Tab-separated table of C-alpha atoms in Angstrom:
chain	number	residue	atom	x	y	z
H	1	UNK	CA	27.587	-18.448	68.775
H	2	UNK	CA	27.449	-20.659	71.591
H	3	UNK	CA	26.228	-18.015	74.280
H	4	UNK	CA	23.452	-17.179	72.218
H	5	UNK	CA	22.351	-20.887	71.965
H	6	UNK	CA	20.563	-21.166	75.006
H	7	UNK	CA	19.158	-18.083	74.329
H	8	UNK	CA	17.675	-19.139	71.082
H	9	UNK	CA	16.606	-21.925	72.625
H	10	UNK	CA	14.449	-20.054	75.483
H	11	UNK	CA	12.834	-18.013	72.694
H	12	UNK	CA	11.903	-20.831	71.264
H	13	UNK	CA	10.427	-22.683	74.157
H	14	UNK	CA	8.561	-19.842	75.211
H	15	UNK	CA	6.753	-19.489	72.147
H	16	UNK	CA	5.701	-22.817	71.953
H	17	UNK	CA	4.603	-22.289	75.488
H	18	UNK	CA	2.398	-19.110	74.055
H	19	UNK	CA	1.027	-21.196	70.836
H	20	UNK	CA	-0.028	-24.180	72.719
H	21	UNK	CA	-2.359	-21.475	75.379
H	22	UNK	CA	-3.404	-20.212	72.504
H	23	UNK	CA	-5.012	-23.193	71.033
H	24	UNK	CA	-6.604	-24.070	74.560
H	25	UNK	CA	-8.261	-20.683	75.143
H	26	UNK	CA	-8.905	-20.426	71.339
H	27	UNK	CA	-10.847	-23.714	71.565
H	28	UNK	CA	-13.173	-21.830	74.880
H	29	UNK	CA	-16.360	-19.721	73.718
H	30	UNK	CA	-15.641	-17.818	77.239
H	31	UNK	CA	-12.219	-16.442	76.235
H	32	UNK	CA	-13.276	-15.560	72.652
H	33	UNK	CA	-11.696	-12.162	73.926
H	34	UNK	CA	-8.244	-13.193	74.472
H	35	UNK	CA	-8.034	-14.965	70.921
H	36	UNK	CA	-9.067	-11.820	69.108
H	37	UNK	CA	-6.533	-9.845	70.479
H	38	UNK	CA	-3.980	-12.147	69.858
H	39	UNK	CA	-5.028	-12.878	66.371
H	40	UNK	CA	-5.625	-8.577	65.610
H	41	UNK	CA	-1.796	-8.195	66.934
H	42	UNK	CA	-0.507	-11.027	64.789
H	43	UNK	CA	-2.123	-9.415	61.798
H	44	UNK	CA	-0.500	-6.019	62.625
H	45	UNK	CA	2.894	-7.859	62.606
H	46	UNK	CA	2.537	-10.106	59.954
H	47	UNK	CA	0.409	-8.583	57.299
H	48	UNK	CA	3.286	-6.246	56.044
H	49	UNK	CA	5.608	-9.509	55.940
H	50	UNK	CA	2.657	-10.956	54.142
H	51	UNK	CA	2.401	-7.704	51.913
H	52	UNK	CA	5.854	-8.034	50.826
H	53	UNK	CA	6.111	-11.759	49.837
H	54	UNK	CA	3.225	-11.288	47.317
H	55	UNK	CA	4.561	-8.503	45.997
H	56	UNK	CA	7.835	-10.506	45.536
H	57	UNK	CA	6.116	-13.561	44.304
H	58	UNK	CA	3.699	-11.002	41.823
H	59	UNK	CA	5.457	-11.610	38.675
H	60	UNK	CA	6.061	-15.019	39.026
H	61	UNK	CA	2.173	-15.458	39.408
H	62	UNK	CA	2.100	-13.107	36.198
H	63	UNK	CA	4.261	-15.103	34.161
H	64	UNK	CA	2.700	-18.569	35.095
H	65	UNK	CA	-1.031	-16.612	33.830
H	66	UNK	CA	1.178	-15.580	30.638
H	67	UNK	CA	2.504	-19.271	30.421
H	68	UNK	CA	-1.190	-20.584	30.693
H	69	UNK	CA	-2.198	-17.931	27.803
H	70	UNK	CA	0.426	-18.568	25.505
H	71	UNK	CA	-1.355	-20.230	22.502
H	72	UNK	CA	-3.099	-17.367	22.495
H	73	UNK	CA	-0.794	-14.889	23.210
H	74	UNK	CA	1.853	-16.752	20.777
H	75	UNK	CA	-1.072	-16.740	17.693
H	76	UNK	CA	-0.958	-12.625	18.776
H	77	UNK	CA	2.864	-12.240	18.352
H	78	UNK	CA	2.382	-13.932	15.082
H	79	UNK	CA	-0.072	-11.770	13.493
H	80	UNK	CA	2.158	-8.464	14.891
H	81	UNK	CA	5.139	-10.030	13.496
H	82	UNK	CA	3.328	-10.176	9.625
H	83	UNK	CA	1.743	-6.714	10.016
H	84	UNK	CA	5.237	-5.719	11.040
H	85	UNK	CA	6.341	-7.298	8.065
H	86	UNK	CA	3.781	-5.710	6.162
H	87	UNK	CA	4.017	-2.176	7.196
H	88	UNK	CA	7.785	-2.741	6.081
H	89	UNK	CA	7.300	-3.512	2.726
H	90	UNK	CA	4.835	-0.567	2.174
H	91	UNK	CA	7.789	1.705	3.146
H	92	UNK	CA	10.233	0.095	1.220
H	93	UNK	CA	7.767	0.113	-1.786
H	94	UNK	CA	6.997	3.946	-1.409
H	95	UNK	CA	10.620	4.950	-1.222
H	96	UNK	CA	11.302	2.983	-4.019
H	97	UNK	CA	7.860	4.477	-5.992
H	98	UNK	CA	9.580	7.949	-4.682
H	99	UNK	CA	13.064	7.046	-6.229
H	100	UNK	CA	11.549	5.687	-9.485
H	101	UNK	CA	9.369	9.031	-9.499
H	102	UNK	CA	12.637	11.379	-9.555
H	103	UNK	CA	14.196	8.941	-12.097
H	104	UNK	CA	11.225	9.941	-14.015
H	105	UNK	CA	11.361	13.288	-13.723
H	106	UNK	CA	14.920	13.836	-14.767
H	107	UNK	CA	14.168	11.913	-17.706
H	108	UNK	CA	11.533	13.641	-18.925
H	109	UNK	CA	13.621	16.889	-18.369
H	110	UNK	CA	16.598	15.788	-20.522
H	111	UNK	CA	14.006	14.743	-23.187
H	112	UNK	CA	12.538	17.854	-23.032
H	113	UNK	CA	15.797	20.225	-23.252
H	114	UNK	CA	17.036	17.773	-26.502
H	115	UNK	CA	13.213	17.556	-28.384
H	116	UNK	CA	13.314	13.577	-28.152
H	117	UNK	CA	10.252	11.911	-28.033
H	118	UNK	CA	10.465	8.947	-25.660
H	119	UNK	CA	8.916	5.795	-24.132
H	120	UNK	CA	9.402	4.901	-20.466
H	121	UNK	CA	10.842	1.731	-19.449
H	122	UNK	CA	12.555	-0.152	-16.381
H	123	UNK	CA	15.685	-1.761	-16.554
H	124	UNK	CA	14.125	-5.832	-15.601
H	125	UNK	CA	17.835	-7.420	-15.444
H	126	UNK	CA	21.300	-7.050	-16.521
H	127	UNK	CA	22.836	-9.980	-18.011
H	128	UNK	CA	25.878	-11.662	-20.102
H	129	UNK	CA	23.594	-12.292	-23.840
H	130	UNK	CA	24.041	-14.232	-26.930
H	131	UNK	CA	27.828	-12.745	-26.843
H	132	UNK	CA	28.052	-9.063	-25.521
H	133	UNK	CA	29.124	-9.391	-21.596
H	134	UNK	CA	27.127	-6.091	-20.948
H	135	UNK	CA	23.583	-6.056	-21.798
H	136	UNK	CA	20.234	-5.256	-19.838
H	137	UNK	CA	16.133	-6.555	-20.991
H	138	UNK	CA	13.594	-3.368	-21.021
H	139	UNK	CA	9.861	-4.468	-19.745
H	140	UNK	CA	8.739	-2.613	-23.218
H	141	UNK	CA	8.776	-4.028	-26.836
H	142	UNK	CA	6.992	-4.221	-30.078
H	143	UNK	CA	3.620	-3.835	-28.568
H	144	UNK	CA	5.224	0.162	-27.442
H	145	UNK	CA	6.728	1.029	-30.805
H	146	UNK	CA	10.210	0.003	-29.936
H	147	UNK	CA	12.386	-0.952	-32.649
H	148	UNK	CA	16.279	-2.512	-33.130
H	149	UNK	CA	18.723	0.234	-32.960
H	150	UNK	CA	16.825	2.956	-31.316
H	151	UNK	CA	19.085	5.297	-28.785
H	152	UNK	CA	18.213	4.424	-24.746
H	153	UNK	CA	19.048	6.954	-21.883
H	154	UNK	CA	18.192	8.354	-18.569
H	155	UNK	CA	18.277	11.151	-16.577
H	156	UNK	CA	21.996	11.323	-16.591
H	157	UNK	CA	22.984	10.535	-20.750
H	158	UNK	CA	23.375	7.984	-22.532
H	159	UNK	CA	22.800	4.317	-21.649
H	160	UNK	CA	23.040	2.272	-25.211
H	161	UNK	CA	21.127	0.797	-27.861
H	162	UNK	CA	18.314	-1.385	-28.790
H	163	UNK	CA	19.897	-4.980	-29.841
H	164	UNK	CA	17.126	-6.682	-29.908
H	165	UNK	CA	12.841	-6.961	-29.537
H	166	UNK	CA	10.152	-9.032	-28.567
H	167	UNK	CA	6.265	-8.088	-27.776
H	168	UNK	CA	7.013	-7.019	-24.664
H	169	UNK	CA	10.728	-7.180	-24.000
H	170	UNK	CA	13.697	-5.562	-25.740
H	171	UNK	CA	17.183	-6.131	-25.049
H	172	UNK	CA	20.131	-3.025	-25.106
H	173	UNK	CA	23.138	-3.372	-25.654
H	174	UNK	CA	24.968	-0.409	-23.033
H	175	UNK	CA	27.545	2.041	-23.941
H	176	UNK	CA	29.758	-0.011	-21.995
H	177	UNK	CA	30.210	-3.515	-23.281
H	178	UNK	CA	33.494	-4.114	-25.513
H	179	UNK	CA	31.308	-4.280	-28.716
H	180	UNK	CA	29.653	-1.428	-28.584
H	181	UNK	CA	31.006	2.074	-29.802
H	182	UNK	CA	29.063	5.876	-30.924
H	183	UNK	CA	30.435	8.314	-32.951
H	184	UNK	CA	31.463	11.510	-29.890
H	185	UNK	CA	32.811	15.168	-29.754
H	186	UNK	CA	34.011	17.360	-27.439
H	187	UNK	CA	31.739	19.616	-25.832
H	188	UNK	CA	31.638	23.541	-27.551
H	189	UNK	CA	34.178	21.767	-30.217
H	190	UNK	CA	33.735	20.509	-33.105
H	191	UNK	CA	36.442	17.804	-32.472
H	192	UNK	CA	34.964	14.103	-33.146
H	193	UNK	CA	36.102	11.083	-32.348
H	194	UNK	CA	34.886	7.183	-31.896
H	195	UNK	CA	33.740	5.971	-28.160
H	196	UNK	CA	34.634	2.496	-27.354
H	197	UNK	CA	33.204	0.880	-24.301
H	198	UNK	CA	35.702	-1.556	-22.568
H	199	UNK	CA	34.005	-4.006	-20.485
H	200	UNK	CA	34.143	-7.868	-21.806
H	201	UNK	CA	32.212	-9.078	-18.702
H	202	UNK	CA	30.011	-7.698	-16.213
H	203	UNK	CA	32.969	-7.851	-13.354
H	204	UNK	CA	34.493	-5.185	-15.223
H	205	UNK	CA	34.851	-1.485	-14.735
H	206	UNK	CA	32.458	0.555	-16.603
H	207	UNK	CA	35.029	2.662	-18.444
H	208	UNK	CA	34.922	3.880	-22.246
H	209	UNK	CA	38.102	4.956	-24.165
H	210	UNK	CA	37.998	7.820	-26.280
H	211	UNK	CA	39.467	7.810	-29.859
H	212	UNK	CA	40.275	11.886	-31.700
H	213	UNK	CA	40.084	11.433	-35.258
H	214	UNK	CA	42.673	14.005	-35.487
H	215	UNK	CA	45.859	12.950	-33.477
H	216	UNK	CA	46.859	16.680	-33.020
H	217	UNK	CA	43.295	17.563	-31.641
H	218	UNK	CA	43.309	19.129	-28.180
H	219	UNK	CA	41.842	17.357	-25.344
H	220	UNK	CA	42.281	17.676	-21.433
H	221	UNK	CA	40.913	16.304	-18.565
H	222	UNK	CA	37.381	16.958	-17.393
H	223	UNK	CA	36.140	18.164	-20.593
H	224	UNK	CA	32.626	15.953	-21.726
H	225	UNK	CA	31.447	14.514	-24.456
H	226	UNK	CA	28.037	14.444	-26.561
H	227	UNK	CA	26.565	12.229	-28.925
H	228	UNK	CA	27.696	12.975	-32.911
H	229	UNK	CA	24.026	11.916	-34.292
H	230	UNK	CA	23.639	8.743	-36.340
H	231	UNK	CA	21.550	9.857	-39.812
H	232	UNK	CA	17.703	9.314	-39.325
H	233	UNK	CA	18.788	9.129	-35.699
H	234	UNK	CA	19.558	5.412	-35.693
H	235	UNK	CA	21.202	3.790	-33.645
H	236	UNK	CA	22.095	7.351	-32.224
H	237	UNK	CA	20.163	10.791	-32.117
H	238	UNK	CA	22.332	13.746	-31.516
H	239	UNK	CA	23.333	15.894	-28.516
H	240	UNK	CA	23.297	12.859	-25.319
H	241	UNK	CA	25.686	13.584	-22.891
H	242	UNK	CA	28.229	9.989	-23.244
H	243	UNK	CA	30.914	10.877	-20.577
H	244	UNK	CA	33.575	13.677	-18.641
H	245	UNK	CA	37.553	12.881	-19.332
H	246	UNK	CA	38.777	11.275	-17.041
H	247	UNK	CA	42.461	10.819	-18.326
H	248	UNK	CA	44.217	11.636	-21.886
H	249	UNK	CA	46.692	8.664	-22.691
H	250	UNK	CA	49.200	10.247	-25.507
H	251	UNK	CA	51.275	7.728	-27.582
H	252	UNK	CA	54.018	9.291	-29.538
H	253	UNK	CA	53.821	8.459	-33.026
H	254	UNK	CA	50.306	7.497	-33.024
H	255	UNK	CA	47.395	7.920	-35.502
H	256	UNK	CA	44.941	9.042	-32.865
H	257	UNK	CA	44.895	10.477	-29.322
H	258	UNK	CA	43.368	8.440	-26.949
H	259	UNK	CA	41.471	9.363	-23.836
H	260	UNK	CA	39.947	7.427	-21.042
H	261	UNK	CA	36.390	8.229	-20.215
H	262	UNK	CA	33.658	7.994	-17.206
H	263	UNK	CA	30.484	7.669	-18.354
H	264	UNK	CA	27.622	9.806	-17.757
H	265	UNK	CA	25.252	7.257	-16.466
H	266	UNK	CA	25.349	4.735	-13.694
H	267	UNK	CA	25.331	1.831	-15.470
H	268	UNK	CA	25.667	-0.454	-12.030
H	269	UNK	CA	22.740	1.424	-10.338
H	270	UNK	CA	19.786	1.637	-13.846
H	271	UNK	CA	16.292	1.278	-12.936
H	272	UNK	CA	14.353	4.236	-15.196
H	273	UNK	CA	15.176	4.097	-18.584
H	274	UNK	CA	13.718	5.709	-22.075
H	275	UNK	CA	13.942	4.498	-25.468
H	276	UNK	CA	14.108	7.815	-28.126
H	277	UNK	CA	11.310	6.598	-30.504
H	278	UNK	CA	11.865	9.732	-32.866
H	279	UNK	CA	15.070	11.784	-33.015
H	280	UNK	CA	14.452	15.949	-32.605
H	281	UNK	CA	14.143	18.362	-35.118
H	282	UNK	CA	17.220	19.805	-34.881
H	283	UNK	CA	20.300	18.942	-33.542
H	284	UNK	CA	20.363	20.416	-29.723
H	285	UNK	CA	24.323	20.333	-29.255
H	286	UNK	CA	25.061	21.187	-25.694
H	287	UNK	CA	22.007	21.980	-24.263
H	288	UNK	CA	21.369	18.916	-22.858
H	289	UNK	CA	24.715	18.806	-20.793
H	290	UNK	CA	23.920	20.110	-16.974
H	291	UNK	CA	26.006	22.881	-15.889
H	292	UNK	CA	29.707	22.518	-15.083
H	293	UNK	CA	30.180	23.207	-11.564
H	294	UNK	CA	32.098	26.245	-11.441
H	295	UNK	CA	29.166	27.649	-13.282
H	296	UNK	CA	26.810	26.729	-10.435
H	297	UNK	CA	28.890	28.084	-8.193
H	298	UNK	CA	29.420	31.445	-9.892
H	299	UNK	CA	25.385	31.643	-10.254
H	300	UNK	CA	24.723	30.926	-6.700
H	301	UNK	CA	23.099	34.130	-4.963
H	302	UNK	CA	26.209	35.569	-2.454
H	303	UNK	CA	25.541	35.225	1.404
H	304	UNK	CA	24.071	37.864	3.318
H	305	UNK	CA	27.316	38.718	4.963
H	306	UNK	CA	28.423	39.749	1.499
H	307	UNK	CA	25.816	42.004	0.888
H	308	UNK	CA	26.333	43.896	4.413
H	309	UNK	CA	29.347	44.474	3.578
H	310	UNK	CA	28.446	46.388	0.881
């Protein structure tokens, strides 16, 4: 470092040397020649330099514009944000409209294979009322021809009963609570028995327990149960699928079997709902159950590598 000090120091002496001439012959009309060359070679060595520190200081210059801008740019951002917010909600609304549509639709077909005549409705709330822990309010009522005790379902079976109506609410009473209870038999049997629901609040599990009239009646796991039929079809019509076995509890000595039962509807997850406003001609039995599983797999159509080898 301290040999190349006084070399730093000539450089830097001689180019104050070369500024200072530069002035004087800049300031002469006579050597107008001299200046121009001097000035065309500091261009060609300083206009890349020059090139480079605007492209470095480029964004900055673009932010500070953006900075001046920003009420308007900010009053931009806001109305993306709500069309954002916007667009979101008409997605969430159609797949919603889409899930409420297949609700619908399996409905209507469950209604159609058991001949009862129905009125659409959604499930508004679920709620703890006037003493039964497990209850849910219907957005139809008197004004739709729904009356106290008529049977409610879905797609999937059996939901519960009407407990009470206004104009245009009416308030059911599901399969599930701890006061509710519809006559049952086994499926292809003619075995009958009483099914209890369980739940005394809405924390509770959404079991129902199973009572055979007939304590020496045979009854295993997996097998489901259907509706008995109330007369006139009130409070139940015939034929709704209630629930699968789950698990048969057998108490020596006891008057009845007991079994423990999942239900064949959702109850957590109801949104489409019908209320049967007239009960079918005839009682349909099991043809509103869906097929067992092994029976859709012994109907599906074998692979092609099945038929080659053939």
């Amino acid at each position: 470092m301290r040999r190349g000090a006084p070399r730093q120091r000539l450089v830097l002496t001689v180019l104050l040397v070369v500024s200072c001439a530069l002035v004087v012959l800049d300031s002469r009309e006579d050597t107008a020649f001299v200046t121009d060359g001097a000035r065309a070679a500091g261009e060609m060595v300083f206009t890349p330099v020059s090139a480079g520190v605007s492209a470095a200081t480029s964004p900055v210059g673009d932010a500070y514009r953006a900075l001046t801008a920003a009420p308007n740019a900010r009053e931009r951002i806001d109305e993306l944000e709500e069309r954002n917010r916007e667009l979101t909600a008409e997605l969430e609304a159609r797949d919603l409209d889409e899930q409420r549509s297949a609700e619908l639709e399996e409905l209507l077909h469950l209604s159609g294979l058991g001949g009862y005549e129905i009125v659409p409705a959604q499930a508004v709330t679920r709620v703890d009322s006037q003493g039964f822990s497990d209850t849910i309010t219907l957005d139809v009522g008197e004004r739709d021809g729904i009356e106290p005790d008529m049977t409610v379902v879905n797609g999937d079976g059996l939901v519960g009963r009407v407990l009470r109506v206004g104009t245009k609410t009416a308030t059911v009473l599901l399969l599930t609570d701890g006061a509710s209870s519809v006559g049952a038999r086994l499926e292809g049997a003619s075995e009958m028995g009483i099914a209890h629901g369980t739940a005394r609040s809405l924390d509770e599990s959404s079991s129902i327990r199973f009572e055979l009239l007939d304590a020496d009646a045979s009854v295993s796991s997996g097998e489901r149960l259907v509706t008995m039929g109330s007369h006139g079809g009130t409070p139940f019509v015939p034929g709704v699928p209630v629930g699968t076995v789950k698990e048969v509890q057998d108490t020596p000595g006891a008057l009845t079997r007991t079994a423990e039962v999942t239900p064949a509807v959702d109850i957590g997850s109801l949104n489409i709902v019908g209320v049967v406003v007239s009960e079918p001609e005839r009682d349909p039995r099991d043809s509103v159950l869906p097929p067992k599983p092994d029976e859709d797999a012994a109907q599906a159509p074998r692979d092609d590598g099945a038929e080659d080898e053939e």
